[in-house]
N, CA, C and O atoms as a Tinker XYZ file with bonds, in Angstrom:
   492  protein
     1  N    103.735000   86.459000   90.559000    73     2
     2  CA   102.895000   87.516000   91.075000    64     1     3
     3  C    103.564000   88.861000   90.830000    63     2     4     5
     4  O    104.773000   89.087000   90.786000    81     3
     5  N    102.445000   89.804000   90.665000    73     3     6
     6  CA   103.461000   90.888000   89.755000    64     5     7
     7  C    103.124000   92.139000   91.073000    63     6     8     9
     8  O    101.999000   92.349000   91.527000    81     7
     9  N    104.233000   92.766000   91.454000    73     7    10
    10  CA   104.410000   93.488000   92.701000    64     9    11
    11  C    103.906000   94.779000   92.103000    63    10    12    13
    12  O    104.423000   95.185000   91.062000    81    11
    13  N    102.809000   95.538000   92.763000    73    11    14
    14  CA   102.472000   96.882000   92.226000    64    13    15
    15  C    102.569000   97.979000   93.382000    63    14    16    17
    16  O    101.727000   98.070000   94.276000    81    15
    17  N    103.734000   98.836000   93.260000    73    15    18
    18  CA   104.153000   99.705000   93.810000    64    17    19
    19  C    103.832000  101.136000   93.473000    63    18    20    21
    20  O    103.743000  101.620000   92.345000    81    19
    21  N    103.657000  101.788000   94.739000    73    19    22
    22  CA   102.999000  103.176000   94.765000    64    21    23
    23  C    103.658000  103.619000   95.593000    63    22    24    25
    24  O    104.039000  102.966000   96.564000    81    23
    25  N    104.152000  105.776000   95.221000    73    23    26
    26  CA   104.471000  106.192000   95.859000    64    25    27
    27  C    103.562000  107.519000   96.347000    63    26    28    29
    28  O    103.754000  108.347000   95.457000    81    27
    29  N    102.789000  108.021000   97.205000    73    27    30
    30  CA   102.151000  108.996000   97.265000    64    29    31
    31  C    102.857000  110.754000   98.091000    63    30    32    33
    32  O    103.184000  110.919000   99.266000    81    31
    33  N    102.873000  111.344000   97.437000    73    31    34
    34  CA   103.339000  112.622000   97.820000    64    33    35
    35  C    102.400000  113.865000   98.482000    63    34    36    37
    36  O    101.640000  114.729000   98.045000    81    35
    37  N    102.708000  113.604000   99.278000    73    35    38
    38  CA   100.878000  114.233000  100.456000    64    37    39
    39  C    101.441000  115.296000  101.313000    63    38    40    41
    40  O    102.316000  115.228000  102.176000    81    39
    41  N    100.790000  116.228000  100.911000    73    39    42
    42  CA   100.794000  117.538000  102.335000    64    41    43
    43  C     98.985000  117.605000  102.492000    63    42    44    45
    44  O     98.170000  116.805000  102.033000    81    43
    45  N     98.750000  118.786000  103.261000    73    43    46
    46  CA    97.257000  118.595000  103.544000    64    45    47
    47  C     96.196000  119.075000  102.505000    63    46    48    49
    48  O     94.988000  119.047000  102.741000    81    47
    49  N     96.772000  119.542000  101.275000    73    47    50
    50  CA    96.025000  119.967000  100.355000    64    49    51
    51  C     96.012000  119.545000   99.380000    63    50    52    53
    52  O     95.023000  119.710000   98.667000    81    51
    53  N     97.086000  118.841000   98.955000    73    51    54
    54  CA    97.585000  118.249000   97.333000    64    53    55
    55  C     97.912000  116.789000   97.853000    63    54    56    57
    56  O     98.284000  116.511000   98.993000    81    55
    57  N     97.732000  116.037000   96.957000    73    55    58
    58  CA    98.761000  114.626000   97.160000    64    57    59
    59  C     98.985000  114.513000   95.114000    63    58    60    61
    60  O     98.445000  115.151000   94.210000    81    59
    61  N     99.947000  113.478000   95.108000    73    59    62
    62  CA   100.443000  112.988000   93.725000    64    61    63
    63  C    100.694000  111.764000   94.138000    63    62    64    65
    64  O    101.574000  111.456000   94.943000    81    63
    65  N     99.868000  110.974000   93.555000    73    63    66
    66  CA   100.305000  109.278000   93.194000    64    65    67
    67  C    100.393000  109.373000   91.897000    63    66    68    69
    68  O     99.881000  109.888000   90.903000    81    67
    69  N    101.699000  108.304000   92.474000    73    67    70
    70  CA   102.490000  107.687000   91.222000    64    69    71
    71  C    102.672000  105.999000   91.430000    63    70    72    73
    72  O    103.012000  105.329000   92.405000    81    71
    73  N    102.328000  105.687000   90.208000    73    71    74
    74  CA   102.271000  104.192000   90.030000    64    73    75
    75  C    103.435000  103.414000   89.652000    63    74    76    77
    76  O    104.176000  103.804000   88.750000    81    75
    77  N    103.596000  102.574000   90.149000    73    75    78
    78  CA   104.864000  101.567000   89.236000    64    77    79
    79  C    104.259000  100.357000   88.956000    63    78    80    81
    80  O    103.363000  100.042000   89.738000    81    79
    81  N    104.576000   99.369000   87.785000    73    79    82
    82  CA   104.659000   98.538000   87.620000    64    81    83
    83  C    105.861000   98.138000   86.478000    63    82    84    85
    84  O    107.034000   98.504000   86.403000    81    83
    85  N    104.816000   96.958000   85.371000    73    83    86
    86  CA   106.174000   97.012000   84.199000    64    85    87
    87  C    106.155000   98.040000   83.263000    63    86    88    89
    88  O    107.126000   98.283000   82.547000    81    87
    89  N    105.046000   98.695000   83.223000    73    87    90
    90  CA   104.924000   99.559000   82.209000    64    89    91
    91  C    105.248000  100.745000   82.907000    63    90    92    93
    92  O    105.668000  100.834000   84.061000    81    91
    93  N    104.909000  102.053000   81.735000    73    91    94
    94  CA   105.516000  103.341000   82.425000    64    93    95
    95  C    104.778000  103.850000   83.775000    63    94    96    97
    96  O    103.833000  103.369000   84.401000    81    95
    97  N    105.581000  105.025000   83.987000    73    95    98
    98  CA   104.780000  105.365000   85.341000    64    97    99
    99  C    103.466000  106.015000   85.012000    63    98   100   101
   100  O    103.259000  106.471000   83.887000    81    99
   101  N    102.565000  106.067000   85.988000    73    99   102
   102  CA   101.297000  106.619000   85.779000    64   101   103
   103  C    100.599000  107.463000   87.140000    63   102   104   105
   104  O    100.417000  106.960000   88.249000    81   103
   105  N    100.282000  108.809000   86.756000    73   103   106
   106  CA   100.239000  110.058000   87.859000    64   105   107
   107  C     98.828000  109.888000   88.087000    63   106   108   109
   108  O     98.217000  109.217000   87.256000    81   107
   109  N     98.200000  110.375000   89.065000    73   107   110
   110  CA    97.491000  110.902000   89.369000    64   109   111
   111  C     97.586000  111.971000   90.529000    63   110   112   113
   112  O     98.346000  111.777000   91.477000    81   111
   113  N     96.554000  113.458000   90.408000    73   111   114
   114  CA    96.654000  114.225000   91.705000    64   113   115
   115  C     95.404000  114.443000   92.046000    63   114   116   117
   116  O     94.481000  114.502000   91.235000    81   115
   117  N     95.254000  114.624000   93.707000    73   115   118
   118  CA    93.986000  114.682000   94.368000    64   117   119
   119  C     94.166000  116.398000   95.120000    63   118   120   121
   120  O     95.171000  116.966000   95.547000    81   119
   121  N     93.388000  116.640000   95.076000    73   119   122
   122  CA    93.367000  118.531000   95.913000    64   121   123
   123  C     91.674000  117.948000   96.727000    63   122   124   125
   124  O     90.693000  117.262000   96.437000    81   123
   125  N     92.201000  118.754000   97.844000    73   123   126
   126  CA    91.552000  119.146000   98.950000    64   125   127
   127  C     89.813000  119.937000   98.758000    63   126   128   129
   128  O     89.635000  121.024000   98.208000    81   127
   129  N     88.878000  119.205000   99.264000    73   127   130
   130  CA    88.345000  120.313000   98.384000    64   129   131
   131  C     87.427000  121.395000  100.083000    63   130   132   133
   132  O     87.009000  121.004000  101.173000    81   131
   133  N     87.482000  122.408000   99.597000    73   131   134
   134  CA    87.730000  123.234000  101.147000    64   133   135
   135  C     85.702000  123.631000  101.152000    63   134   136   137
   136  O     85.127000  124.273000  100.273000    81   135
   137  N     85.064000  123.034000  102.354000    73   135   138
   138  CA    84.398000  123.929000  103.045000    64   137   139
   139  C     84.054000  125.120000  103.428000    63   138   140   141
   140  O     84.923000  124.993000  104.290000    81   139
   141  N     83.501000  126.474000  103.688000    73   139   142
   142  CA    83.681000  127.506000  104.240000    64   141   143
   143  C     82.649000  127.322000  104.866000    63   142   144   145
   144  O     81.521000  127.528000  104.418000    81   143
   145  N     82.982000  126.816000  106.242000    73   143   146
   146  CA    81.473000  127.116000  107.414000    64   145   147
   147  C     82.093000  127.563000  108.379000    63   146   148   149
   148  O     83.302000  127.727000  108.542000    81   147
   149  N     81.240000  127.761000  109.022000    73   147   150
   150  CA    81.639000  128.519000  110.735000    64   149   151
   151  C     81.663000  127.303000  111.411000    63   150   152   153
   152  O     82.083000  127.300000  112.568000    81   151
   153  N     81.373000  126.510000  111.012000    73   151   154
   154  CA    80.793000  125.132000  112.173000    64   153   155
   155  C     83.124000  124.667000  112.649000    63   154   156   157
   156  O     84.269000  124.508000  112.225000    81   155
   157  N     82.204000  124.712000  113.772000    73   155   158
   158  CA    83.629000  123.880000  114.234000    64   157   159
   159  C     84.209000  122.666000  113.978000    63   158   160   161
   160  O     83.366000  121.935000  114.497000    81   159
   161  N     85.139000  121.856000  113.501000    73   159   162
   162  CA    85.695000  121.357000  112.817000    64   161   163
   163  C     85.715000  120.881000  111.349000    63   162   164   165
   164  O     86.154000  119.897000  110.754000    81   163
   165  N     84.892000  122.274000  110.947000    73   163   166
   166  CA    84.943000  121.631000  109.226000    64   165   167
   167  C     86.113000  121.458000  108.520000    63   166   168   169
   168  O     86.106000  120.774000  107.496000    81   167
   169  N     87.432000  122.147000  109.054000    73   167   170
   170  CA    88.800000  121.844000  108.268000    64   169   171
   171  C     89.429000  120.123000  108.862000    63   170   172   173
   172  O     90.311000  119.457000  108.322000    81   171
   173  N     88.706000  119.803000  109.987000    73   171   174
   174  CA    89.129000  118.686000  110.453000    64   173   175
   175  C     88.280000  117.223000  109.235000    63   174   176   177
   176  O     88.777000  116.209000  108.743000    81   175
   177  N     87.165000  117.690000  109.172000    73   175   178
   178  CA    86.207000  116.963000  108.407000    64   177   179
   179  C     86.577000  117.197000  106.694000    63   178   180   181
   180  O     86.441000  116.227000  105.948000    81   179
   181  N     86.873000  118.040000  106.339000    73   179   182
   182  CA    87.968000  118.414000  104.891000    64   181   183
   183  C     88.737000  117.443000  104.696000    63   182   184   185
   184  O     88.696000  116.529000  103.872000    81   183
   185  N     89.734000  117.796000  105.836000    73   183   186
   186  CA    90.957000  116.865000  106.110000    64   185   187
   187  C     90.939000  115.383000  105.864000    63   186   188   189
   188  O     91.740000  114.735000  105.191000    81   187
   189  N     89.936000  114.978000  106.496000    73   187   190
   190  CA    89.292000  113.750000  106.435000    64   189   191
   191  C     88.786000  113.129000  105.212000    63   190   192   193
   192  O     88.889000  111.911000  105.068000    81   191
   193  N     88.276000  113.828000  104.366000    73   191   194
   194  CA    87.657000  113.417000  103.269000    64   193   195
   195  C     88.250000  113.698000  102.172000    63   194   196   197
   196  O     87.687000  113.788000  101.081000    81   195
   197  N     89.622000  113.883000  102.419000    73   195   198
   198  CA    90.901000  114.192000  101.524000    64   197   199
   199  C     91.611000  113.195000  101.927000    63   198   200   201
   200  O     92.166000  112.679000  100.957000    81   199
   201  N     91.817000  112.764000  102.737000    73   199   202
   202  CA    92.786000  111.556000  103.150000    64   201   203
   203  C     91.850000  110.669000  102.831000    63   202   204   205
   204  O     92.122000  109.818000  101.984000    81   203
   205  N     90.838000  110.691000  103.318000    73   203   206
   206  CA    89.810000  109.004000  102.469000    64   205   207
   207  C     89.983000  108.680000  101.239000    63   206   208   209
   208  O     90.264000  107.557000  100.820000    81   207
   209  N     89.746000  110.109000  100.330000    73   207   210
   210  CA    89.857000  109.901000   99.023000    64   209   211
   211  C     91.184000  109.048000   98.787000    63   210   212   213
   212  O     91.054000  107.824000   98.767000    81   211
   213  N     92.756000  109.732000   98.563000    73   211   214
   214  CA    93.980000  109.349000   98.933000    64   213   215
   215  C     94.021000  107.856000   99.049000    63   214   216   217
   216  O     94.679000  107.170000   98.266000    81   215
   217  N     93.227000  107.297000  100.150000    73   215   218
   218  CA    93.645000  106.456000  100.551000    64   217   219
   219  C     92.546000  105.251000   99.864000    63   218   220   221
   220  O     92.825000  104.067000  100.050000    81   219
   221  N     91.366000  105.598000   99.115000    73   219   222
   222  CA    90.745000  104.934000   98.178000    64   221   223
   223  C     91.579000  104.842000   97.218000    63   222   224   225
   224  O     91.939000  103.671000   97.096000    81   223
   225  N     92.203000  105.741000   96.248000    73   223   226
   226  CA    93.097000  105.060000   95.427000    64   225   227
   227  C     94.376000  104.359000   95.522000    63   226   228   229
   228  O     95.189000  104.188000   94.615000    81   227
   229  N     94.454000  103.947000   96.833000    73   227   230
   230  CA    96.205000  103.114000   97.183000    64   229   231
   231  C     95.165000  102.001000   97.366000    63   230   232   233
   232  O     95.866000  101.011000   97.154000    81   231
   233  N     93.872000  101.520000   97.640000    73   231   234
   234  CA    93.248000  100.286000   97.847000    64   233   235
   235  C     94.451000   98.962000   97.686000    63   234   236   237
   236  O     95.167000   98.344000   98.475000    81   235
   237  N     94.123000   98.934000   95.706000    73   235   238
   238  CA    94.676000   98.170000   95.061000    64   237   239
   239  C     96.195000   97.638000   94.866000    63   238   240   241
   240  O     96.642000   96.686000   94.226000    81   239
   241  N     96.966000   98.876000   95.872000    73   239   242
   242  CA    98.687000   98.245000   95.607000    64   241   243
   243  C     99.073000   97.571000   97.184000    63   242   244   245
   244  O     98.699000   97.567000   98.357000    81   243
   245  N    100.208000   96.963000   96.164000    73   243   246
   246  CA   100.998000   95.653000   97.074000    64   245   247
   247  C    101.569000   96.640000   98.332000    63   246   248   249
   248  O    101.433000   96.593000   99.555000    81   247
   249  N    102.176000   97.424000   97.541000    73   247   250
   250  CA   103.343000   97.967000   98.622000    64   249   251
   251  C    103.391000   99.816000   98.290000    63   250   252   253
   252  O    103.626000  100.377000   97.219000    81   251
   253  N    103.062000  100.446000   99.689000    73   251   254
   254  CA   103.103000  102.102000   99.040000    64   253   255
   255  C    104.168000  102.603000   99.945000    63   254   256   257
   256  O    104.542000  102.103000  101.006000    81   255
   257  N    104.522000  103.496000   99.448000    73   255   258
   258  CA   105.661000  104.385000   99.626000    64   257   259
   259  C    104.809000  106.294000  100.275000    63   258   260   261
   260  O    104.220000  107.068000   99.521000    81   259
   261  N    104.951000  106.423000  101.155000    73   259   262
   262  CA   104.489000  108.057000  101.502000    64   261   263
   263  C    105.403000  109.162000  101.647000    63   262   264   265
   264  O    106.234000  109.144000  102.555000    81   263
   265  N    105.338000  109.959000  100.972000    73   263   266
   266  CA   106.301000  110.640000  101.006000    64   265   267
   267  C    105.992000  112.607000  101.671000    63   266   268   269
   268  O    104.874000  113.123000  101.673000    81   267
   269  N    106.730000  113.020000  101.943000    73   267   270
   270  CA   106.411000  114.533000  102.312000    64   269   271
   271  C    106.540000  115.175000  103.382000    63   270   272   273
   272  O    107.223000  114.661000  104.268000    81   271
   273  N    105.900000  116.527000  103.612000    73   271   274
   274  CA   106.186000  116.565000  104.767000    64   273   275
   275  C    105.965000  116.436000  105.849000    63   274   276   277
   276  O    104.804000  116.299000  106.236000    81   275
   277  N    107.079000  116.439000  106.738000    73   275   278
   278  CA   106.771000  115.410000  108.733000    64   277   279
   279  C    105.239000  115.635000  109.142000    63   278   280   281
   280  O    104.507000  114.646000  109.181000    81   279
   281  N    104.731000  116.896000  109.447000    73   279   282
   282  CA   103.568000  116.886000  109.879000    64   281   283
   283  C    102.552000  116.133000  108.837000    63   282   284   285
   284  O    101.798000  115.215000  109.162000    81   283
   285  N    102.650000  116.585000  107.773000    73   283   286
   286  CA   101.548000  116.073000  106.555000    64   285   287
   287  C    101.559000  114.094000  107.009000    63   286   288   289
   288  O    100.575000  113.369000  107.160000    81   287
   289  N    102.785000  113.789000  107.097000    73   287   290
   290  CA   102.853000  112.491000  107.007000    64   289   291
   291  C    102.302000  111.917000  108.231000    63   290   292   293
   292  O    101.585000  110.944000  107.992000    81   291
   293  N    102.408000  112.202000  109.415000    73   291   294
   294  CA   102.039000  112.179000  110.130000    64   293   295
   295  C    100.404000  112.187000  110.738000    63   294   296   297
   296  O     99.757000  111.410000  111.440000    81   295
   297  N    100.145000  113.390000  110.124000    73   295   298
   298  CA    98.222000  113.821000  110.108000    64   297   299
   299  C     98.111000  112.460000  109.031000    63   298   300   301
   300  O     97.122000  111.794000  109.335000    81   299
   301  N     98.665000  112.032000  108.169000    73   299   302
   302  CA    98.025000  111.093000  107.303000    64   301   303
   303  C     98.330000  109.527000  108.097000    63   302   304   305
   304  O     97.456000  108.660000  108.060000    81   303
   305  N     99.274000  109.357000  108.600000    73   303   306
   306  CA    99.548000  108.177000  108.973000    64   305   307
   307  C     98.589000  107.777000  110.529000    63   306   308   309
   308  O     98.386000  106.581000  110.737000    81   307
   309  N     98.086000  108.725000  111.468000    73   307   310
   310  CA    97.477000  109.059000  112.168000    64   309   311
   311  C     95.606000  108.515000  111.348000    63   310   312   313
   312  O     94.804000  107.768000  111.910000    81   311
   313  N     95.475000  108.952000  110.447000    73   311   314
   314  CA    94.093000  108.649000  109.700000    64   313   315
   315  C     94.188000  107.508000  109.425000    63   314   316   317
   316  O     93.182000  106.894000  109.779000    81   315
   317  N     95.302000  106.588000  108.710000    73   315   318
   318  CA    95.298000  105.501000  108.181000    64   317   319
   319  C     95.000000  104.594000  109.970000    63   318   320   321
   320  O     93.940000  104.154000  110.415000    81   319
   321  N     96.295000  104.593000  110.568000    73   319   322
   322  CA    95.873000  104.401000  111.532000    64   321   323
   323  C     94.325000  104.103000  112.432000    63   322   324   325
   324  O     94.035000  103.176000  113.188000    81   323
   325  N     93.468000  105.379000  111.958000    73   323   326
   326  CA    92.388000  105.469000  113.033000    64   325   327
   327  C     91.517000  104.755000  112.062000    63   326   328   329
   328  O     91.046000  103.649000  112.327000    81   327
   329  N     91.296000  105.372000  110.941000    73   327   330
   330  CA    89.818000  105.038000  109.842000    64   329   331
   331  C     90.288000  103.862000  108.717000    63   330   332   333
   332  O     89.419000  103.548000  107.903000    81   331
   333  N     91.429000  103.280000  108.630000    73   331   334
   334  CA    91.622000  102.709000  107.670000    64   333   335
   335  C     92.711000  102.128000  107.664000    63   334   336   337
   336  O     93.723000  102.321000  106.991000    81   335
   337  N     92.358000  101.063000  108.806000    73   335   338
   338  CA    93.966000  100.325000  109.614000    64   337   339
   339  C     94.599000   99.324000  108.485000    63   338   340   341
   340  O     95.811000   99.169000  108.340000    81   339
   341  N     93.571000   98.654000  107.691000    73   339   342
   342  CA    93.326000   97.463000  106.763000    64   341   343
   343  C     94.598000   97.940000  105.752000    63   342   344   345
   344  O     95.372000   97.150000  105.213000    81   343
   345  N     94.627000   99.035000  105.653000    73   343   346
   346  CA    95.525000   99.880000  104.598000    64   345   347
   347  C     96.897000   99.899000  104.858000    63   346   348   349
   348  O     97.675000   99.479000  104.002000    81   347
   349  N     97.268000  100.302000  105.852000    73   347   350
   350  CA    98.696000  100.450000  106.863000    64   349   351
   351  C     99.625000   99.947000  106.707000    63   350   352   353
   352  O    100.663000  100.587000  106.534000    81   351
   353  N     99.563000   97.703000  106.714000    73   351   354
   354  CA   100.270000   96.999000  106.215000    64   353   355
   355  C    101.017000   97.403000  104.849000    63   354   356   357
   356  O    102.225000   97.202000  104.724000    81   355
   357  N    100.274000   97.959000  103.874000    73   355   358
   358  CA   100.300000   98.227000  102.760000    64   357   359
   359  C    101.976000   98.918000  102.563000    63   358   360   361
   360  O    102.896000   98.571000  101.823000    81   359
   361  N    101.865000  100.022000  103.576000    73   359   362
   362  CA   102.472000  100.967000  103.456000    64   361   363
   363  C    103.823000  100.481000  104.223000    63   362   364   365
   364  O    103.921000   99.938000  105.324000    81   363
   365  N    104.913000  100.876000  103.219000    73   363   366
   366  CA   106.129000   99.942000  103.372000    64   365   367
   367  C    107.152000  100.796000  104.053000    63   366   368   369
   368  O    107.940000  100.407000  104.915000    81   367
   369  N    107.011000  102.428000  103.395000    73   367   370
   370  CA   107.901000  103.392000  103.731000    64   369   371
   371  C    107.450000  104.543000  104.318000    63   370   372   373
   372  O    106.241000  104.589000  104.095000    81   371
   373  N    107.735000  105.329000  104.841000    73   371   374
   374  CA   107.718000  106.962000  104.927000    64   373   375
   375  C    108.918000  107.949000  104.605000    63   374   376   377
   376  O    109.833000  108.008000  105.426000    81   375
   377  N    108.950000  108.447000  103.869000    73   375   378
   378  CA   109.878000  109.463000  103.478000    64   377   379
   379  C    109.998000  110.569000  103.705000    63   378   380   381
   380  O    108.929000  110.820000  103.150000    81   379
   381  N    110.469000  111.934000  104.164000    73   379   382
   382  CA   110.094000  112.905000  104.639000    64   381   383
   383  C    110.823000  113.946000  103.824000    63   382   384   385
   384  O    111.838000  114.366000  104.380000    81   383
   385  N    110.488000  114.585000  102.366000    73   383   386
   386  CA   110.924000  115.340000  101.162000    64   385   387
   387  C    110.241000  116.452000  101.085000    63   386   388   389
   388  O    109.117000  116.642000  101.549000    81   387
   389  N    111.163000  117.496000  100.272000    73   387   390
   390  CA   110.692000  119.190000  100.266000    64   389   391
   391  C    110.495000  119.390000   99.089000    63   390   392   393
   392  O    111.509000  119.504000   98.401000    81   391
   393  N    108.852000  119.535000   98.249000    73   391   394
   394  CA   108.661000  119.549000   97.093000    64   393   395
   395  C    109.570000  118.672000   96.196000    63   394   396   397
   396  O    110.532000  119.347000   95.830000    81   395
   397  N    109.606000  117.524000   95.755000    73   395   398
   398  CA   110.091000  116.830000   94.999000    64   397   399
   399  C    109.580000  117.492000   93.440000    63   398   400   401
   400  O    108.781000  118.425000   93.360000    81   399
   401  N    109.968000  117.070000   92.703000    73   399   402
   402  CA   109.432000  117.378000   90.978000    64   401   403
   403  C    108.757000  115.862000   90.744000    63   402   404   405
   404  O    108.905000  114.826000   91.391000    81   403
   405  N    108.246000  116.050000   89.986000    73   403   406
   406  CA   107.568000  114.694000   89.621000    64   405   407
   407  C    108.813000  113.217000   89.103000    63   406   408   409
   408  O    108.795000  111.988000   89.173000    81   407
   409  N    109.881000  114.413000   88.536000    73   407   410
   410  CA   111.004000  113.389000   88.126000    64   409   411
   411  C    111.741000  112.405000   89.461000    63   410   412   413
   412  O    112.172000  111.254000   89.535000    81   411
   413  N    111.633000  113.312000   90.211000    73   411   414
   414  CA   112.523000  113.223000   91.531000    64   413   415
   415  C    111.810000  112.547000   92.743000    63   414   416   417
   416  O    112.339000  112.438000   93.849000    81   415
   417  N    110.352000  112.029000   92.380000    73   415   418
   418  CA   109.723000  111.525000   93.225000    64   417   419
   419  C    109.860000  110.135000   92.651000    63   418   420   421
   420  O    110.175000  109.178000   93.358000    81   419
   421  N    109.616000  110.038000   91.340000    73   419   422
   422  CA   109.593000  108.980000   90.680000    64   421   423
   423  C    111.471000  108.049000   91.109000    63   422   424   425
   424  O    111.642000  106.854000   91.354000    81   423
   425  N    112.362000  108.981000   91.058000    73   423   426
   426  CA   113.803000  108.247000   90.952000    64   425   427
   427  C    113.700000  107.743000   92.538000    63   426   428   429
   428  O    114.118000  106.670000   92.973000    81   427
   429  N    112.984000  108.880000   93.339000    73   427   430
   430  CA   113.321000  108.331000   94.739000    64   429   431
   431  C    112.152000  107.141000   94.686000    63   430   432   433
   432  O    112.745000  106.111000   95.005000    81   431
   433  N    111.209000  106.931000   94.509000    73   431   434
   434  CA   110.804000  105.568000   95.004000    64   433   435
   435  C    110.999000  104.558000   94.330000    63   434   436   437
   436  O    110.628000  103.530000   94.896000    81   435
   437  N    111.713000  104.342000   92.713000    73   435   438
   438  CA   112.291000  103.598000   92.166000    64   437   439
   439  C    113.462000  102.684000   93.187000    63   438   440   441
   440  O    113.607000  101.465000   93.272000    81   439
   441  N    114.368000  104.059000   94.056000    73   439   442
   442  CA   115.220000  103.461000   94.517000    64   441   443
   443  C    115.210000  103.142000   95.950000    63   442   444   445
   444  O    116.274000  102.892000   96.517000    81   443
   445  N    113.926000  103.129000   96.674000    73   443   446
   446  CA   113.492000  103.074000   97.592000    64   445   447
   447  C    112.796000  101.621000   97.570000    63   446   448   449
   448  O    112.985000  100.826000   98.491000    81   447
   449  N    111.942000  101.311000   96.410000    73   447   450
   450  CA   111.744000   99.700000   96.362000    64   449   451
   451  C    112.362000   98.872000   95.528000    63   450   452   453
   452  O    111.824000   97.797000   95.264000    81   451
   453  N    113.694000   99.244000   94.921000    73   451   454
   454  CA   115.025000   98.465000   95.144000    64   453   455
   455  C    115.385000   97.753000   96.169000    63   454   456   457
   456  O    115.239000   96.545000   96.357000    81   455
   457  N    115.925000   98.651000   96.911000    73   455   458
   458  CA   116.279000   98.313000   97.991000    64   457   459
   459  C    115.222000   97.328000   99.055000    63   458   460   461
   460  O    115.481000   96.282000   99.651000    81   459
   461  N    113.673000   98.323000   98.989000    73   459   462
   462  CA   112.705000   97.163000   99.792000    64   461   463
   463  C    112.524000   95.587000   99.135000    63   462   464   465
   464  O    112.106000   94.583000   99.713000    81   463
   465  N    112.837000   95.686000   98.182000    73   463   466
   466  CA   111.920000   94.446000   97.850000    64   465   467
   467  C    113.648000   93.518000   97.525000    63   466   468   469
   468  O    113.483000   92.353000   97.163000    81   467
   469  N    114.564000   93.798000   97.595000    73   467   470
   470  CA   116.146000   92.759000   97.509000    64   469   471
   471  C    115.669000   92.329000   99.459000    63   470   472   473
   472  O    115.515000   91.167000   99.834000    81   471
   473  N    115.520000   93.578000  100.414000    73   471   474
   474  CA   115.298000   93.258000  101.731000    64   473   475
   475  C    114.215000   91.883000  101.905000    63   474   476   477
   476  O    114.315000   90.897000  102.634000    81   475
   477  N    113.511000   92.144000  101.246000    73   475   478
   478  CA   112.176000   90.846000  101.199000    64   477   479
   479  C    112.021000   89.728000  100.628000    63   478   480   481
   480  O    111.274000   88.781000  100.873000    81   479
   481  N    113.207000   90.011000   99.414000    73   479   482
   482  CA   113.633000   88.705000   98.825000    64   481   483
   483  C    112.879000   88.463000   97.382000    63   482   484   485
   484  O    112.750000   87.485000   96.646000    81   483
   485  N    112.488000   89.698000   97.344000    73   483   486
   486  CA   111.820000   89.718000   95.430000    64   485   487
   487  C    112.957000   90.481000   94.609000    63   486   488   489
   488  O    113.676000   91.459000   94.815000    81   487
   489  N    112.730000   89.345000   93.340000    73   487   490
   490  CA   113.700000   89.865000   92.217000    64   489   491
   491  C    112.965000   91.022000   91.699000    63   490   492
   492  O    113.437000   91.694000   90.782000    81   491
């Protein structure tokens, strides 16, 4: 069984998934897309439909990795939590990083499911 690992890099406006498997890595980025109403909680309902998205493309992996910052991770882990518990298991790590580069996101969750998956007992 072939382990497919994801690391996602999320504040409340941007996220970057990044894929692992055997082949190379593979990016994708999601942006926020913003409302302008007067109505009261449309940045809450934004919010929401930015983290859904997000969290539609981690569907498919074994094991994800979240990375960013405390509050961001938090407002997101809070959603997974409420709207999309099924998902949660999924999610193996939380990381809490200050603008990573794409290189530097990639080395950190390389060596982040090293370490998870020797803990679990996969080669």
């Amino acid at each position: 069984m072939s382990v497919q690992h994801a690391v996602v890099l999320i504040d409340h406006q941007h996220a970057q998934l990044l894929q692992f498997d055997s082949g190379p890595v593979q990016v994708r980025k999601f942006q926020a897309h913003h409302h302008n109403t007067r109505q009261h909680g449309s940045n809450v309902r934004t919010e929401h439909e930015f983290f859904g998205e997000v969290c539609d493309a981690l569907q498919n992996f074994n094991e994800i990795l979240v990375a960013g910052a405390h509050k961001a991770q938090a407002d997101f882990r809070h959603y997974v939590e409420k709207h999309r518990a099924h998902l949660a298991p999924k999610i193996v790590g939380w990381e809490t990083v200050d603008h990573p580069s794409e290189g530097q996101l990639a080395a950190l969750a390389r060596k982040f499911f090293v370490k998870h998956d020797r803990m679990a007992g996969i080669p």
